[in-house]
Amino acid sequence: MKYDASAVEARWQARWEADGINHARDGDPRPKFFLLTMYPYPSGDLHVGHWYAMAPSDAVARFKRRCGYNVMFPIGFDAFGLPAENAAIEHGIHPYTWTMENIARMRRQLRSMGAMWDWPREIVTCDPEYYTWNQWFFLKMYDCGLAYRALAPVDWCPKDNTTLAREQVVGDERVCERCGTPVIKKNLEQWFLKITAYADELLDFSQIEWPERVRTLQTNWIGRSQGVEFEVPVRDRPGARFRVFTTRPDTVYGMTFCVLAPEHPLVDELTTVERRGEVDAYKFKAARASDIERLSTEKERDGVFIGAYAINPMNQAPVPIYIADYVLLTYGTGAIMGVPAHDARDFDFARKYALPIPVVIAPPGWDGAPLEHAYLDEGTMVNSGPFDGLPSPVGWQRIADEMVRRGIGERRVNYRLHDWLISRQRYWGTPIPMIYCDACGVVPVPYQDLPVLLPHDAEFRPTGESPLRYHEGFLNVACPRCGAAARRETDTMDTFVDSSWYQYRYLSPRHTDGPFDPAAGRHWLPVDQYTGGVEHAVMHLLYTRFWTKVMRDLGLVGFDEPMTRLFNQGIILGPDGNRMSKSRGNVVSPDEFVRKYGADTLRGYLMFIGPWAEGGPWNSRGIEGIARFLARVWALVTEAAKARAPETAASERELEYWVHHTIRRVTDDMEGFRWNTAIAALMEYTNVLQRARATAPAPLWNEAVRTLVLLLAPLCPHVAEELWVEHLGQPYSVHDQPWPQYDPQKATAERITLVLQVNGRVRDRVEVEAGITDALAREVALANPKVRQYLNGRTVADVIVVPGRLVNVVARG
RNA sequence: GCGGGCGUAGCCGAACUGGUAUAGGCGCCAGAUUUAGGAUCUGGUCGGCGCAAGCCGGUGGGGGUUCGAGUCCCUCCGCCCGCACCA
């Protein structure tokens, strides 16, 4: 009988669903395991990349359940976002309709994988049931000052008359993705979440086991730097001063110029009449240049002298003030001290404008010659007045102390991280629950008035402007404070708000008294294992850590980190080696492979092609190998249920070894998510069973076959269930059977191959008892004819015995 | 430019803390079965020389440490991924 994947898979999927065997119950006495996989965006169609992310995590879920855990493995949809709105604008489909139709299609595709998802816990973030709590969290943050409104530069498309999300600004030329117009920066009132309040805590990864790579990315993104901020007075302008930030106060005596960002508020005031023309021209140029151009290293650093001089507060030396676009208004104070000898950028700048480059930190063995490059390391302080002779790290502290003592500066920590701008001038998102009243100002929507529903009857303009801005029914509202006519905020929230806390909603998706049921929270939280792509390292994965810390401070949870362990799987590229995308036409759908080979084969193949963390280009050539493997397993088991060959005890010990050895390998591999080698081990085992079939005694044979099915079940759940229940006559369900345990004694081979080397080169291999003593191994080696031949009468200088592996005879002469 | 990762048969990839390089699969070759093809099964498959036993070479290149290096160190080459004037 041949294995009919599509019939078998559909049958078991229906039965599992009907029995609810994948629904995790809160009161279960087993230890809990909360496994979370990044939820998909409902773009319309599942591709094999989704399967690559999800099928192995389903194997984790199944393996953990077999190991005795009460596993929760939820699924949902990240349903707000731009593509839905673009579909509305381009094709006249309402974003809600577009999204829900896509979700319906993707649910069917996801179900065909046969994963043990807990569907009753499904969440859809565009449902008011979900986004109400986005608004609730926002108000909570507003109450404690973590949500605030401020003027901020945003990317603005002048043609479409709207702001753009970061993703909508494309190419090096930074153009609008819809109309190709170059975007400009525009200052707008925007809502921010104060993630910087948690910057230092977010740098602490001591409570989580996350990949080094993600920790590094987050650390760099946060970009903490420690230094001194101090005042620099302007010469001949009593009272005029600006502040600079430096991480190298020890180099302050080497300052030979200062640079302000072109947009610095003091520039106009300080620029002298004769320099004004050139300064204005430079400012104009800088304002037009995109960030990319501005920050490009290709471009030569340039700037303009503004005619004024600053006074070095430490030695009263006057230095010229420049503006240059390598100084950013958005970092530090928007002004720097130029120390060319000890900063590479300042060095280039000084070279270009023939400014002096005095050395103040002497490199070891420095002969007093001018520097060829900026010297950035530590050294001995010179030309630094009273600080001469000090090692620079000591001088660092002394100068900082001196600035503090004189009241002109203080120690400061700066971050590259900015507060999280969540305002989107978009329809398809969570409305920000704020009201603007002429009398009362900014007034939050009262909690009892939540949710602020997104109106369905929206008119989508080709310009891309948010329909909310023209929706009178939405806009007009009575001020909750004074009752006067007021207007709603029309901006919606960044969709990363949704994903910052979705894991909590899975606990109790219909809960109405809060974002989640605290009792369920005490049972399930935090997430034990999270899996997903590394592309979310600095956005989602940082935001969700921030959100959890806020929730902790609000008293909602009693821990600091949302997910204890994180695994980043690789990505499956299109057959052409590029990222799959509809526009490239290289999207590979799982459906045709499911139809042709079955879900188990596709799952197995995706797990077999290589390490899960690697990903790689899709190639369907090898899928036949997995199909053949499953067919062999099928034949092995279904035929084993029939008549057996007469018993012989010849290979009993060896078969027993293979049973236990394979349990050990597969168990270890599954714990480490090494699916490819787990499957390789099962293939080897299957090959061994095929050879042993004729001679194995029935009880051992049956154990061996049951073990094969039990080990295969987390990877290929349907075929394993079919074999277990229908052909081995075992109790439903294989997915509730305890994970097989190995006996370490039996998992050890009786005989081993001992490798004999002479001077590190393999000269012979001999079969010996596994427990051979070092002394005996040594004797065997020295007596071996091959070894003697290669010794060729030379003196044996040393014999190295690696127990259970090899003997290396070291000869001299 | 800085930081990180990687480089193993024709292809995807194994190789624990240095200890038989190439497990498992794809592909290919041969054989069995078959009217044939397909499917299935069995065997082979890193390169060179050899009838063979075997010998020699071999993990991007070069050098080093070691009894022994895919693994450790130095250096160069190539690919990928971050960050990109953060003062």
Coordinates of N, CA and C (backbone and C1' of nucleotides) in Angstrom, one line a residue, chain A residues 213 217 225 245-247 294-295 297 301 326-328 331 336 345 416 608-609 611 625 628 632 676 683-684 687 755 757 761 763 765 790 800 802 805 808 810, chain B residues 1 3-6 10-16 19-21 23-27 39-43 54-57 67-68 81-87:
Chain A
R213 N 24.6 38.4 18.1 CA 24.4 39.3 17.0 C 23.3 40.4 17.3
L217 N 23.7 44.4 17.8 CA 22.9 45.4 17.1 C 22.2 46.3 17.9
S225 N 27.2 56.8 24.8 CA 28.5 57.3 24.9 C 28.6 58.3 26.1
F245 N 29.6 68.7 23.2 CA 29.7 67.4 23.8 C 30.9 66.7 23.3
T246 N 31.7 66.2 24.2 CA 32.9 65.4 23.8 C 33.0 64.2 24.7
T247 N 33.5 63.1 24.1 CA 33.9 61.9 24.8 C 35.4 62.0 25.2
R294 N 24.6 63.6 2.7 CA 25.2 64.3 3.8 C 26.2 63.4 4.6
L295 N 25.7 62.2 4.8 CA 26.5 61.3 5.6 C 27.5 60.4 4.8
T297 N 30.5 58.8 3.1 CA 31.9 59.0 3.3 C 32.7 59.3 2.0
R301 N 34.7 66.1 3.4 CA 34.2 66.9 4.5 C 34.5 68.4 4.1
Y326 N 29.0 67.8 8.7 CA 29.4 66.5 9.4 C 29.0 66.6 10.8
V327 N 28.6 67.8 11.3 CA 28.1 67.9 12.6 C 26.5 67.9 12.5
L328 N 25.9 67.0 13.3 CA 24.5 66.8 13.2 C 23.8 67.5 14.4
Y331 N 22.4 65.2 17.3 CA 23.1 64.4 18.2 C 23.9 65.3 19.2
I336 N 30.5 70.9 18.1 CA 31.7 70.1 18.6 C 32.9 71.0 18.8
R345 N 37.9 62.8 11.8 CA 37.2 63.7 11.0 C 37.7 65.1 11.2
R416 N 22.6 57.4 20.9 CA 22.2 57.5 19.5 C 20.7 57.3 19.4
F608 N 15.7 19.9 6.4 CA 16.9 19.0 6.0 C 17.9 19.8 5.3
I609 N 17.6 20.9 4.6 CA 18.5 21.5 3.6 C 19.7 22.1 4.3
P611 N 21.5 24.1 8.2 CA 21.2 24.6 9.6 C 20.1 25.7 9.5
G625 N 14.4 13.5 -2.2 CA 15.1 12.7 -1.2 C 14.3 12.5 0.0
R628 N 11.4 10.2 -0.8 CA 11.8 8.8 -0.8 C 12.0 8.3 0.6
R632 N 10.2 5.2 2.3 CA 11.0 4.0 2.9 C 10.5 3.7 4.3
N676 N 18.5 19.4 10.5 CA 19.1 18.8 9.4 C 19.9 17.5 9.9
M683 N 17.6 9.1 8.9 CA 17.8 8.4 7.6 C 18.8 7.2 7.8
E684 N 19.9 7.5 8.5 CA 20.8 6.5 8.8 C 20.2 5.3 9.5
N687 N 18.1 3.3 7.3 CA 18.9 2.4 6.4 C 19.4 1.2 7.2
V755 N 42.0 3.9 15.3 CA 42.9 4.5 14.2 C 44.3 4.4 14.7
Q757 N 48.1 5.7 14.0 CA 48.8 6.7 13.2 C 50.3 6.5 13.5
R761 N 50.0 10.4 10.8 CA 49.4 10.0 9.5 C 48.7 8.6 9.8
R763 N 47.8 5.0 9.4 CA 48.5 3.9 8.7 C 47.6 2.6 8.7
R765 N 43.6 0.8 10.5 CA 42.4 0.9 11.4 C 42.1 -0.5 11.8
Y790 N 55.9 1.3 8.9 CA 56.2 2.7 8.8 C 57.2 3.3 9.8
I800 N 50.9 8.4 21.8 CA 49.7 9.2 22.3 C 48.5 8.4 22.1
V802 N 44.5 8.4 22.4 CA 43.2 9.1 22.6 C 42.2 8.0 22.8
R805 N 39.5 6.3 20.4 CA 39.7 6.9 19.0 C 40.9 6.5 18.3
N808 N 48.6 7.3 18.3 CA 49.6 8.0 17.4 C 51.0 7.6 17.9
V810 N 54.8 8.2 17.8 CA 55.7 9.3 17.3 C 57.1 8.7 17.2
Chain B
rG1 P 38.3 50.1 2.7 O5' 37.9 50.9 4.1 C5' 39.0 51.5 4.8 C4' 38.3 52.2 6.0 C3' 37.8 51.3 7.1 O3' 38.9 51.1 8.1 C1' 36.1 52.8 6.5
rG3 P 37.3 46.8 13.2 O5' 35.9 46.2 13.6 C5' 35.3 46.5 14.8 C4' 33.9 45.9 14.8 C3' 33.7 44.5 14.5 O3' 34.1 43.6 15.6 C1' 32.1 45.7 13.3
rG4 P 34.8 42.2 15.3 O5' 33.5 41.4 14.7 C5' 32.4 41.0 15.6 C4' 31.3 40.4 14.8 C3' 31.6 39.2 14.1 O3' 31.6 38.0 14.9 C1' 30.3 40.6 12.7
rG5 P 32.6 36.7 14.5 O5' 31.7 36.1 13.2 C5' 30.5 35.5 13.5 C4' 29.8 35.2 12.2 C3' 30.5 34.2 11.3 O3' 30.3 32.9 11.7 C1' 29.8 36.0 10.0
rC6 P 31.5 31.8 11.5 O5' 31.5 31.6 10.0 C5' 30.4 30.9 9.4 C4' 30.4 31.2 7.9 C3' 31.6 30.5 7.1 O3' 31.3 29.1 6.9 C1' 31.3 32.7 6.3
rG10 P 34.3 18.9 -7.1 O5' 32.9 19.0 -7.8 C5' 32.8 19.8 -9.0 C4' 31.3 20.0 -9.3 C3' 30.4 20.4 -8.2 O3' 30.5 21.8 -7.9 C1' 29.4 18.6 -9.4
rC11 P 30.3 22.3 -6.4 O5' 28.7 22.1 -6.2 C5' 27.8 23.0 -6.8 C4' 26.4 22.7 -6.3 C3' 26.2 22.8 -4.8 O3' 26.1 24.1 -4.2 C1' 25.2 20.8 -5.6
rC12 P 26.5 24.4 -2.7 O5' 25.3 23.8 -1.9 C5' 24.0 24.3 -2.0 C4' 23.1 23.5 -1.0 C3' 23.6 23.5 0.4 O3' 23.4 24.7 1.1 C1' 22.8 21.3 -0.3
rG13 P 24.3 25.1 2.3 O5' 24.0 23.9 3.3 C5' 24.9 23.5 4.3 C4' 24.7 22.0 4.6 C3' 25.5 21.4 5.7 O3' 24.9 21.6 6.9 C1' 25.7 20.1 3.7
rA14 P 25.7 21.8 8.3 O5' 25.8 20.3 8.8 C5' 26.9 19.5 8.4 C4' 26.8 18.2 9.0 C3' 27.8 18.0 10.2 O3' 27.2 18.2 11.4 C1' 28.2 16.5 8.4
rA15 P 28.0 19.0 12.5 O5' 29.4 18.3 12.6 C5' 29.5 17.0 13.3 C4' 30.9 16.6 13.1 C3' 32.0 17.6 13.6 O3' 32.2 17.7 14.9 C1' 32.6 16.6 11.5
rC16 P 32.8 19.0 15.5 O5' 32.4 19.0 17.1 C5' 31.1 19.5 17.4 C4' 30.8 19.1 18.9 C3' 31.9 19.5 19.8 O3' 31.7 20.8 20.4 C1' 31.4 17.2 20.1
rG19 P 38.9 17.3 16.9 O5' 39.8 16.1 16.7 C5' 40.5 15.9 15.5 C4' 41.1 14.5 15.3 C3' 40.0 13.4 15.8 O3' 40.2 12.3 15.0 C1' 42.1 13.3 17.1
rU20 P 39.3 12.3 13.7 O5' 39.7 10.9 13.0 C5' 41.1 10.8 12.6 C4' 41.1 9.9 11.4 C3' 40.3 10.5 10.2 O3' 41.0 10.2 9.0 C1' 39.5 8.4 10.8
rA21 P 41.8 11.3 8.3 O5' 40.7 12.4 8.0 C5' 39.7 12.1 7.0 C4' 38.5 12.9 7.3 C3' 37.4 12.7 6.4 O3' 36.6 11.6 6.8 C1' 37.7 15.0 6.5
rA23 P 30.6 10.7 3.3 O5' 29.5 10.1 4.4 C5' 30.0 9.4 5.5 C4' 29.0 9.7 6.7 C3' 27.5 9.7 6.3 O3' 27.0 8.4 6.2 C1' 28.0 11.5 7.7
rG24 P 26.1 7.9 5.1 O5' 24.9 9.0 5.1 C5' 23.9 8.8 6.1 C4' 22.9 10.0 5.9 C3' 22.4 10.2 4.5 O3' 21.4 9.3 4.1 C1' 23.0 12.3 5.4
rG25 P 21.2 8.7 2.7 O5' 20.8 10.0 1.8 C5' 19.5 10.5 1.9 C4' 19.4 11.9 1.3 C3' 19.6 12.1 -0.2 O3' 18.5 11.6 -0.9 C1' 20.8 13.8 0.9
rC26 P 18.7 11.0 -2.3 O5' 19.0 12.4 -3.2 C5' 18.0 13.4 -3.3 C4' 18.6 14.6 -4.0 C3' 19.1 14.2 -5.4 O3' 18.1 14.1 -6.4 C1' 20.7 15.6 -4.3
rG27 P 18.1 13.0 -7.5 O5' 19.4 13.4 -8.3 C5' 19.4 14.6 -9.1 C4' 20.8 14.9 -9.6 C3' 21.4 13.8 -10.5 O3' 21.0 13.8 -11.8 C1' 22.9 14.5 -8.9
rA39 P 12.2 7.9 -11.8 O5' 11.4 6.9 -10.8 C5' 10.2 7.4 -10.2 C4' 9.6 6.2 -9.5 C3' 10.4 5.4 -8.5 O3' 10.5 6.1 -7.2 C1' 9.3 3.9 -9.9
rU40 P 11.9 6.0 -6.4 O5' 12.0 4.4 -6.0 C5' 11.0 3.9 -5.1 C4' 11.2 2.4 -5.1 C3' 12.5 1.9 -4.6 O3' 12.7 1.9 -3.2 C1' 11.9 0.7 -6.6
rC41 P 14.1 2.3 -2.6 O5' 14.9 0.9 -2.8 C5' 14.4 -0.3 -2.1 C4' 15.2 -1.5 -2.7 C3' 16.7 -1.3 -2.6 O3' 17.2 -1.7 -1.3 C1' 16.2 -2.1 -4.7
rU42 P 18.5 -0.9 -0.7 O5' 19.7 -1.7 -1.6 C5' 19.9 -3.0 -1.4 C4' 21.1 -3.5 -2.3 C3' 22.3 -2.6 -2.3 O3' 23.1 -2.9 -1.2 C1' 21.7 -3.0 -4.5
rG43 P 24.0 -1.7 -0.5 O5' 25.1 -1.5 -1.6 C5' 26.1 -2.5 -1.8 C4' 26.9 -2.2 -3.1 C3' 27.7 -0.9 -3.1 O3' 28.8 -0.9 -2.4 C1' 26.6 -1.2 -5.2
rG54 P 44.7 -1.9 0.9 O5' 45.9 -1.0 0.3 C5' 47.1 -0.8 1.0 C4' 48.2 -0.4 0.0 C3' 48.5 1.1 0.1 O3' 49.4 1.4 1.2 C1' 48.3 0.4 -2.2
rC55 P 49.3 2.7 2.0 O5' 50.0 3.8 1.0 C5' 51.4 3.6 0.8 C4' 51.8 4.4 -0.4 C3' 51.6 5.9 -0.2 O3' 52.5 6.6 0.6 C1' 50.9 5.2 -2.4
rC56 P 52.1 7.8 1.5 O5' 51.8 8.9 0.4 C5' 52.9 9.4 -0.3 C4' 52.4 10.3 -1.4 C3' 51.6 11.5 -1.0 O3' 52.3 12.6 -0.5 C1' 50.6 10.5 -2.8
rG57 P 51.7 13.5 0.7 O5' 50.6 14.3 -0.1 C5' 51.0 15.3 -1.1 C4' 49.8 15.8 -1.9 C3' 48.7 16.5 -1.1 O3' 49.0 17.8 -0.7 C1' 47.8 15.1 -2.7
rC67 P 54.8 18.5 19.8 O5' 54.3 17.4 18.9 C5' 55.2 16.5 18.3 C4' 54.5 15.4 17.6 C3' 53.3 15.8 16.7 O3' 53.8 16.1 15.4 C1' 52.6 14.1 18.2
rG68 P 53.2 17.4 14.7 O5' 51.7 17.0 14.5 C5' 51.4 16.0 13.6 C4' 49.9 15.6 13.6 C3' 49.0 16.8 13.4 O3' 48.8 17.1 12.1 C1' 48.3 15.5 15.3
rC81 P 24.1 40.9 1.5 O5' 24.0 41.1 3.1 C5' 23.1 40.2 3.8 C4' 23.4 40.4 5.3 C3' 23.4 41.9 5.8 O3' 22.0 42.3 5.9 C1' 25.2 40.8 6.7
rG82 P 21.7 43.9 5.8 O5' 21.8 44.3 7.3 C5' 22.6 45.3 7.7 C4' 22.9 45.2 9.2 C3' 23.3 46.6 9.7 O3' 22.2 47.2 10.3 C1' 25.1 45.1 10.0
rC83 P 21.8 48.6 9.6 O5' 22.9 49.6 10.2 C5' 23.1 49.6 11.6 C4' 24.5 50.3 11.9 C3' 24.7 51.6 11.2 O3' 24.0 52.7 11.7 C1' 26.6 50.2 11.1
rA84 P 23.3 53.7 10.6 O5' 24.6 54.3 9.9 C5' 25.5 55.1 10.7 C4' 26.8 55.1 10.1 C3' 27.1 56.2 9.1 O3' 27.4 57.3 9.8 C1' 28.1 54.1 8.4
rC85 P 27.1 58.7 9.2 O5' 27.7 59.4 10.5 C5' 28.7 58.8 11.2 C4' 30.0 59.5 11.2 C3' 30.1 60.7 12.2 O3' 31.3 60.6 12.9 C1' 30.8 61.4 10.0
rC86 P 31.4 59.5 14.1 O5' 30.1 59.8 15.0 C5' 30.2 60.9 15.9 C4' 29.3 60.7 17.1 C3' 29.4 59.2 17.5 O3' 29.5 59.1 18.9 C1' 27.1 59.8 16.9
rA87 P 30.1 59.3 20.0 O5' 31.3 60.3 19.7 C5' 31.5 61.3 20.6 C4' 32.3 62.4 19.9 C3' 32.3 63.7 20.6 O3' 33.2 63.8 21.7 C1' 31.8 64.1 18.4

